[in-house]
Amino acid sequence: MATHKIAVLPGDGIGQEVVPEALKVLGVVAKESGVTFEFEEGLVGGAAIDATGDPLPDASLELCYSSDAILFGAVGGPRWDDAPHERRPERGLLRLRKELDLFANLRPARCFPMLVDASPLKRSVVEATDLMVIRELTGGLYFGEPRGVEKMADGSARAVNTMVYTSREIERVARVAFDVARKRRRRLTSVDKSNVLVVSQLWREVVTAVSRDYADVQLEHMLVDNCAMALVARPTQFDTIVTENTFGDILSDEAAILAGSMGMLPSASLGGKTALYEPVHGTAPDIAGKGIANPIAAILSAAMLLRHSLSMAPDADKIEAAVLRVLEKGYRTADIRQEGTTLLGTVQMADLIARELGALYS
Ligand code: NAD
């Protein structure tokens, strides 16, 4: 039977509480399916700064390179807020993305039927929402050169960022998006601002060219301002969305509210040999250490890991079904609590999901 090496980087705050719960669920998958997971833990973020002075020590990077996939928690917290730029916890995650060439960020946003009322949007709008935002992660405005601030002769200042994409960068993320859409409902919306930006005109041209290799996927183009409105007005019209870095940053956060809570949202970052899976949420310093964080985002991230890195889609489906069953039975963590439901802590919620998962295999 196969052995898969998984790098485990819990990071800081509730990352250290939810990641062990995701491992518990993967433990059930191992027991029931016969595969072996080798979990090896590494330091990242504030925890790594405290231990080594570096937010991504060489040992952690080596561990990631030599693993089949990475399960990541979250990094950061008030303790390190005043640290110099290069020694801030988030530098660890940014460097990891860069080193591993993780150029495609996948964020599903699904409104679970029993959580419809947890969303600030009307039931009639969010019900049955099930979409995936794919954001280009390593190019565009956030990385383009030139960038910087210069002082002008008259004492004023001028600042520059550059939005830049090569056709290769667009093509590779487009291919990931078409492949993902193919495994979903075969509809892809490419989002750009081609009425104003030349970068977007190239984006549209390249995505259209790639679409010729995916005749079974229906492609539409949409302007980003229109997409921002449609996401909260008619989210069910979307299946898979692909867009550049900055637009994706904003649209994926907007899509997050459709799911009701940050504690429900998993993500995957794909690209090079090793992909990284992490809950969308941060370290939640306001609830860290209290044992009340929702472990579902981390557990669903583990399901994405099985689906995208280990070709274990049936097991990923089972984890998602187990989460649904526990929610259907009325169990909730504090962030998704509703009247008439039973309140659970982090460990209890994961225990119930693990138990349901075991039952789904038998
Ligand atoms: P956050 O996601 O940590 O928290 C936002 C709110 O959502 C808080 O009220 C928190 O209690 C709640 N929340 C988040 N996850 C939850 C869960 N699983 N269960 C229940 N409630 C949950 O965002 P923030 O407060 O803006 O950031 C806190 C720290 O996390 C900062 O240092 C930030 O830089 C860092 N951060 C890290 C990442 C990452 O590592 N990828 C992402 C976002 C923020």
Coordinates of C-alpha atoms and ligand atoms in Angstrom, one line a residue:
M1 CA 0.0 0.0 0.0
A2 CA 1.1 3.6 -0.7
T3 CA 3.0 5.7 1.8
H4 CA 2.5 9.5 1.5
K5 CA 4.8 11.9 3.4
I6 CA 3.0 15.0 4.6
A7 CA 4.7 18.1 5.9
V8 CA 2.7 19.5 8.9
L9 CA 3.3 23.2 9.6
P10 CA 0.7 24.3 12.3
G11 CA 2.2 27.8 12.7
D12 CA 0.7 30.0 15.4
G13 CA -2.5 30.7 17.4
I14 CA -5.4 28.5 16.4
G15 CA -3.3 26.9 13.7
Q16 CA -1.8 24.8 16.5
E17 CA -5.3 23.8 17.6
V18 CA -7.0 23.0 14.3
V19 CA -4.2 21.2 12.4
P20 CA -3.9 18.3 14.9
E21 CA -7.7 17.8 14.4
A22 CA -7.3 17.6 10.7
L23 CA -4.5 15.0 11.3
K24 CA -7.0 13.0 13.5
V25 CA -9.4 12.9 10.5
L26 CA -6.6 11.8 8.1
G27 CA -5.7 9.1 10.7
V28 CA -9.2 7.6 10.2
V29 CA -8.7 7.7 6.4
A30 CA -5.4 5.8 6.8
K31 CA -6.9 3.2 9.1
E32 CA -9.9 2.6 6.8
S33 CA -8.3 2.9 3.4
G34 CA -5.0 1.1 4.1
V35 CA -2.7 3.9 2.9
T36 CA 0.1 5.1 5.2
F37 CA 0.6 8.8 6.0
E38 CA 4.0 9.8 7.4
F39 CA 3.4 13.1 9.2
E40 CA 6.5 15.2 9.9
E41 CA 6.1 18.5 11.7
G42 CA 8.0 21.7 10.9
L43 CA 8.3 25.2 12.4
V44 CA 6.9 28.2 10.6
G45 CA 5.8 31.8 11.4
G46 CA 6.0 33.2 14.9
A47 CA 6.8 29.8 16.4
A48 CA 9.8 29.5 14.1
I49 CA 11.0 33.0 14.8
D50 CA 10.9 32.3 18.6
A51 CA 12.8 29.1 18.1
T52 CA 15.3 30.0 15.3
G53 CA 15.0 33.7 14.5
D54 CA 13.7 32.8 11.0
P55 CA 10.0 32.6 9.9
L56 CA 10.9 29.8 7.5
P57 CA 14.0 27.9 8.7
D58 CA 15.9 25.8 6.1
A59 CA 14.8 22.6 7.8
S60 CA 11.1 23.4 7.3
L61 CA 11.7 24.3 3.6
E62 CA 13.6 21.1 3.1
L63 CA 10.8 19.2 4.7
C64 CA 8.3 20.8 2.3
Y65 CA 10.5 20.0 -0.7
S66 CA 10.8 16.4 0.3
S67 CA 7.1 15.8 1.0
D68 CA 4.1 14.9 -1.2
A69 CA 1.9 17.7 0.3
I70 CA 1.9 20.3 3.0
L71 CA -0.8 20.8 5.6
F72 CA -0.4 24.4 6.9
G73 CA -2.2 26.1 9.9
A74 CA -1.9 29.9 10.0
V75 CA 0.9 32.4 11.0
G76 CA 1.0 35.7 12.9
G77 CA -0.2 37.4 16.0
P78 CA 0.2 40.5 18.1
R79 CA 3.4 39.3 19.6
W80 CA 5.3 39.7 16.3
D81 CA 3.4 42.7 15.0
D82 CA 6.4 45.1 15.7
A83 CA 9.1 42.8 14.2
P84 CA 11.1 44.1 11.3
H85 CA 9.7 43.3 7.8
E86 CA 12.0 40.3 7.1
R87 CA 11.3 38.7 10.5
R88 CA 7.5 38.9 10.4
P89 CA 5.6 35.6 10.6
E90 CA 3.8 36.0 7.2
R91 CA 7.2 36.2 5.5
G92 CA 7.4 32.5 6.1
L93 CA 4.2 31.7 4.2
L94 CA 5.1 34.2 1.3
R95 CA 8.5 32.7 0.9
L96 CA 7.1 29.2 0.9
R97 CA 4.7 30.1 -1.9
K98 CA 7.5 31.6 -3.9
E99 CA 10.0 28.8 -3.3
L100 CA 7.5 26.1 -4.2
D101 CA 6.1 28.1 -7.2
L102 CA 2.6 27.9 -5.8
F103 CA 0.9 30.0 -8.5
A104 CA -2.7 28.8 -8.3
N105 CA -4.8 29.4 -5.2
L106 CA -8.0 27.5 -5.0
R107 CA -10.7 28.7 -2.7
P108 CA -14.1 26.9 -2.7
A109 CA -17.0 28.8 -1.2
R110 CA -20.0 26.6 -0.5
C111 CA -23.0 27.5 1.4
F112 CA -23.9 24.4 3.4
P113 CA -27.7 24.0 3.5
M114 CA -27.9 24.0 7.3
L115 CA -25.8 27.2 7.6
V116 CA -27.8 29.3 5.1
D117 CA -29.0 31.5 7.9
A118 CA -25.4 32.1 9.2
S119 CA -24.7 34.2 6.0
P120 CA -25.5 37.9 6.2
L121 CA -27.1 37.5 2.7
K122 CA -30.7 36.5 2.1
R123 CA -31.5 32.8 2.0
S124 CA -33.0 33.2 -1.5
V125 CA -29.6 34.6 -2.7
V126 CA -27.1 32.2 -1.1
E127 CA -29.0 29.0 -1.0
A128 CA -27.2 26.3 -3.2
T129 CA -24.1 28.4 -3.7
D130 CA -21.2 26.2 -4.6
L131 CA -18.3 27.9 -6.4
M132 CA -14.5 27.9 -6.6
V133 CA -12.3 31.0 -7.0
I134 CA -8.9 30.4 -8.5
R135 CA -6.5 33.2 -7.9
E136 CA -3.2 33.6 -9.6
L137 CA -0.8 33.9 -6.7
T138 CA 2.7 34.7 -7.7
G139 CA 2.4 37.4 -10.3
G140 CA 0.6 40.7 -11.1
L141 CA 0.5 43.9 -9.2
Y142 CA 1.8 42.4 -5.9
F143 CA 5.1 41.4 -7.4
G144 CA 5.6 43.6 -10.6
E145 CA 8.6 45.8 -11.0
P146 CA 9.2 48.8 -10.9
R147 CA 7.7 49.4 -7.5
G148 CA 8.5 51.9 -4.8
V149 CA 8.0 55.5 -3.5
E150 CA 10.2 58.4 -4.7
K151 CA 10.5 61.9 -3.4
M152 CA 9.9 64.6 -6.0
A153 CA 11.8 67.8 -6.3
D154 CA 8.9 69.9 -5.0
G155 CA 8.8 67.8 -1.8
S156 CA 5.7 65.7 -2.8
A157 CA 6.0 61.9 -3.3
R158 CA 5.2 59.5 -6.1
A159 CA 4.5 55.8 -5.6
V160 CA 4.4 53.0 -8.2
N161 CA 3.3 49.4 -8.5
T162 CA 3.3 47.5 -11.7
M163 CA 0.7 45.0 -12.9
V164 CA 2.6 42.7 -15.2
Y165 CA 1.8 39.2 -16.6
T166 CA 3.5 37.1 -19.2
S167 CA 1.5 34.9 -21.5
R168 CA 3.1 31.8 -19.9
E169 CA 2.0 32.9 -16.4
I170 CA -1.6 33.3 -17.6
E171 CA -1.6 30.1 -19.5
R172 CA -0.4 27.9 -16.6
V173 CA -3.1 29.2 -14.2
A174 CA -5.7 29.0 -17.0
R175 CA -4.9 25.3 -17.5
V176 CA -5.3 24.7 -13.7
A177 CA -8.6 26.5 -13.8
F178 CA -9.9 24.5 -16.8
D179 CA -8.8 21.2 -15.2
V180 CA -10.6 22.1 -12.0
A181 CA -13.8 23.3 -13.9
R182 CA -13.7 20.0 -15.7
K183 CA -14.0 18.1 -12.4
R184 CA -16.8 20.4 -11.3
R185 CA -19.8 21.6 -13.4
R186 CA -17.7 22.4 -16.5
R187 CA -18.3 26.2 -16.4
L188 CA -15.4 28.7 -16.1
T189 CA -15.7 32.4 -15.7
S190 CA -12.5 34.3 -16.4
V191 CA -12.5 37.7 -14.7
D192 CA -10.5 40.7 -15.9
K193 CA -10.7 44.4 -16.6
S194 CA -10.1 44.3 -20.3
N195 CA -12.0 47.4 -21.1
V196 CA -9.3 49.4 -19.3
L197 CA -6.1 47.4 -18.7
V198 CA -3.8 46.0 -21.5
V199 CA -2.7 43.3 -19.1
S200 CA -6.3 42.1 -19.0
Q201 CA -6.5 42.2 -22.8
L202 CA -3.6 39.7 -22.9
W203 CA -5.2 37.7 -20.1
R204 CA -8.5 37.4 -22.1
E205 CA -6.6 36.5 -25.3
V206 CA -4.6 33.7 -23.6
V207 CA -7.5 32.2 -21.6
T208 CA -9.5 32.1 -24.9
A209 CA -6.7 30.3 -26.7
V210 CA -6.3 27.8 -23.9
S211 CA -10.1 27.1 -24.0
R212 CA -9.6 25.5 -27.4
D213 CA -8.0 22.5 -25.6
Y214 CA -11.1 22.3 -23.3
A215 CA -14.1 22.1 -25.6
D216 CA -16.1 20.4 -22.9
V217 CA -15.8 23.4 -20.5
Q218 CA -18.0 26.4 -21.2
L219 CA -15.9 29.6 -20.9
E220 CA -17.3 33.1 -20.3
H221 CA -15.4 36.4 -19.7
M222 CA -16.6 38.9 -17.1
L223 CA -15.4 42.3 -16.0
V224 CA -14.2 42.4 -12.4
D225 CA -16.7 45.2 -11.3
N226 CA -19.6 43.2 -12.7
C227 CA -18.3 40.0 -11.0
A228 CA -18.1 41.8 -7.6
M229 CA -21.8 42.7 -7.9
A230 CA -22.9 39.3 -9.3
L231 CA -21.1 37.4 -6.4
V232 CA -23.4 38.9 -3.8
A233 CA -26.5 39.3 -6.1
R234 CA -26.6 35.9 -7.9
P235 CA -23.7 33.7 -6.5
T236 CA -25.4 30.5 -7.8
Q237 CA -24.7 31.6 -11.4
F238 CA -21.0 30.7 -10.8
D239 CA -19.2 27.4 -10.9
T240 CA -15.4 28.1 -11.3
I241 CA -13.9 31.6 -11.5
V242 CA -10.3 32.3 -12.5
T243 CA -8.6 35.7 -12.1
E244 CA -5.3 37.5 -11.5
N245 CA -3.7 38.1 -8.1
T246 CA -5.3 41.4 -6.9
F247 CA -8.8 40.8 -8.3
G248 CA -8.6 37.3 -6.8
D249 CA -7.6 38.5 -3.4
I250 CA -10.6 40.7 -3.2
L251 CA -13.2 38.5 -4.9
S252 CA -12.2 35.4 -2.8
D253 CA -12.7 37.3 0.4
E254 CA -16.1 38.5 -0.9
A255 CA -17.0 34.9 -1.7
A256 CA -16.0 33.9 1.8
I257 CA -19.1 35.6 3.3
L258 CA -21.3 33.2 1.3
A259 CA -20.1 30.3 3.4
G260 CA -21.2 31.9 6.7
S261 CA -17.9 31.7 8.7
M262 CA -14.1 31.9 8.1
G263 CA -14.0 28.7 10.1
M264 CA -15.6 26.8 7.3
L265 CA -13.3 27.7 4.4
P266 CA -10.4 25.5 3.1
S267 CA -7.9 26.4 0.4
A268 CA -5.2 24.8 -1.8
S269 CA -2.2 26.4 -3.4
L270 CA -1.0 24.4 -6.4
G271 CA 1.9 24.9 -8.8
G272 CA 5.2 23.1 -8.4
K273 CA 5.8 19.6 -7.2
T274 CA 4.4 20.0 -3.7
A275 CA 1.1 21.7 -3.0
L276 CA 0.1 23.5 0.2
Y277 CA -3.3 23.2 1.9
E278 CA -4.5 25.6 4.6
P279 CA -7.6 27.0 6.1
V280 CA -8.4 30.5 4.8
H281 CA -8.6 32.0 8.3
G282 CA -5.7 33.4 10.3
T283 CA -4.5 32.7 13.8
A284 CA -7.5 34.2 15.5
P285 CA -5.7 35.7 18.6
D286 CA -9.1 36.6 20.1
I287 CA -10.0 32.9 20.6
A288 CA -6.6 31.2 20.5
G289 CA -6.0 28.9 23.5
K290 CA -9.7 28.6 24.4
G291 CA -10.4 25.4 22.6
I292 CA -13.3 26.8 20.7
A293 CA -11.9 27.3 17.2
N294 CA -13.9 25.7 14.4
P295 CA -11.7 22.8 13.0
I296 CA -13.8 22.3 9.8
A297 CA -11.8 24.6 7.6
A298 CA -8.6 22.7 8.4
I299 CA -10.4 19.3 8.0
L300 CA -11.8 20.4 4.6
S301 CA -8.3 21.5 3.7
A302 CA -7.1 18.0 4.4
A303 CA -9.9 16.7 2.1
M304 CA -8.5 19.0 -0.6
L305 CA -5.1 17.6 0.0
L306 CA -6.4 14.0 -0.7
R307 CA -8.3 15.2 -3.8
H308 CA -5.6 17.3 -5.5
S309 CA -2.2 15.9 -4.3
L310 CA -2.9 12.2 -3.6
S311 CA -5.7 11.4 -6.2
M312 CA -7.9 10.1 -3.3
A313 CA -11.1 11.8 -4.4
P314 CA -13.5 9.1 -2.9
D315 CA -11.8 9.6 0.5
A316 CA -12.1 13.4 0.1
D317 CA -15.8 13.0 -0.7
K318 CA -16.2 11.0 2.5
I319 CA -14.6 13.6 4.7
E320 CA -16.9 16.3 3.2
A321 CA -19.9 14.0 3.7
A322 CA -18.9 13.4 7.3
V323 CA -18.7 17.1 8.0
L324 CA -22.2 17.6 6.5
R325 CA -23.6 14.8 8.6
V326 CA -22.3 16.3 11.8
L327 CA -23.7 19.7 10.9
E328 CA -27.0 18.1 9.9
K329 CA -27.3 16.5 13.3
G330 CA -27.2 20.0 14.8
Y331 CA -23.6 20.2 16.2
R332 CA -21.9 23.6 15.9
T333 CA -18.8 25.4 17.1
A334 CA -19.3 28.9 18.5
D335 CA -18.7 30.8 15.2
I336 CA -21.6 29.0 13.4
R337 CA -23.9 28.6 16.4
Q338 CA -27.6 28.8 15.8
E339 CA -30.6 28.5 18.1
G340 CA -31.5 24.9 18.9
T341 CA -28.1 23.5 18.1
T342 CA -25.5 21.8 20.3
L343 CA -22.4 23.8 21.0
L344 CA -19.0 22.0 20.8
G345 CA -15.4 22.8 21.2
T346 CA -12.6 22.2 18.7
V347 CA -11.7 18.7 19.8
Q348 CA -15.2 17.5 20.3
M349 CA -16.3 18.7 16.8
A350 CA -13.4 16.9 15.2
D351 CA -14.0 13.7 17.3
L352 CA -17.6 13.6 15.9
I353 CA -16.5 14.2 12.3
A354 CA -13.9 11.4 12.7
R355 CA -16.5 9.1 14.1
E356 CA -19.0 9.8 11.2
L357 CA -16.1 9.3 8.8
G358 CA -15.3 5.9 10.2
A359 CA -19.0 5.0 9.9
L360 CA -19.0 6.0 6.2
Y361 CA -16.3 3.5 5.5
S362 CA -18.1 0.6 7.1
Ligands
NAD1 P1 -8.5 35.7 11.5 O1 -9.0 34.9 10.4 O2 -7.5 35.1 12.4 O3 -9.8 36.1 12.5 C1 -10.9 36.9 12.0 C2 -12.1 36.5 12.9 O4 -12.6 35.2 12.6 C3 -11.8 36.5 14.4 O5 -12.9 37.0 15.1 C4 -11.6 35.0 14.7 O6 -12.0 34.7 16.0 C5 -12.6 34.4 13.7 N1 -12.2 33.1 13.2 C6 -11.2 32.8 12.4 N2 -11.0 31.5 12.2 C7 -11.9 30.9 13.0 C8 -12.2 29.5 13.3 N3 -11.5 28.5 12.8 N4 -13.1 29.3 14.2 C9 -13.8 30.3 14.8 N5 -13.6 31.6 14.6 C10 -12.6 31.9 13.7 O7 -8.1 37.1 10.9 P2 -7.4 38.4 11.6 O8 -8.0 38.6 13.0 O9 -7.4 39.5 10.6 O10 -5.8 38.0 11.8 C11 -5.3 37.4 13.0 C12 -3.8 37.1 12.7 O11 -3.8 36.0 11.7 C13 -3.0 38.2 12.1 O12 -1.7 38.1 12.7 C14 -2.9 38.0 10.6 O13 -1.8 38.5 10.0 C15 -2.9 36.4 10.6 N6 -3.4 35.8 9.4 C16 -2.7 34.8 8.9 C17 -3.2 34.1 7.7 C18 -2.4 33.0 7.2 O14 -1.5 32.5 7.9 N7 -2.7 32.5 6.0 C19 -4.4 34.6 7.1 C20 -5.1 35.6 7.7 C21 -4.6 36.3 8.8

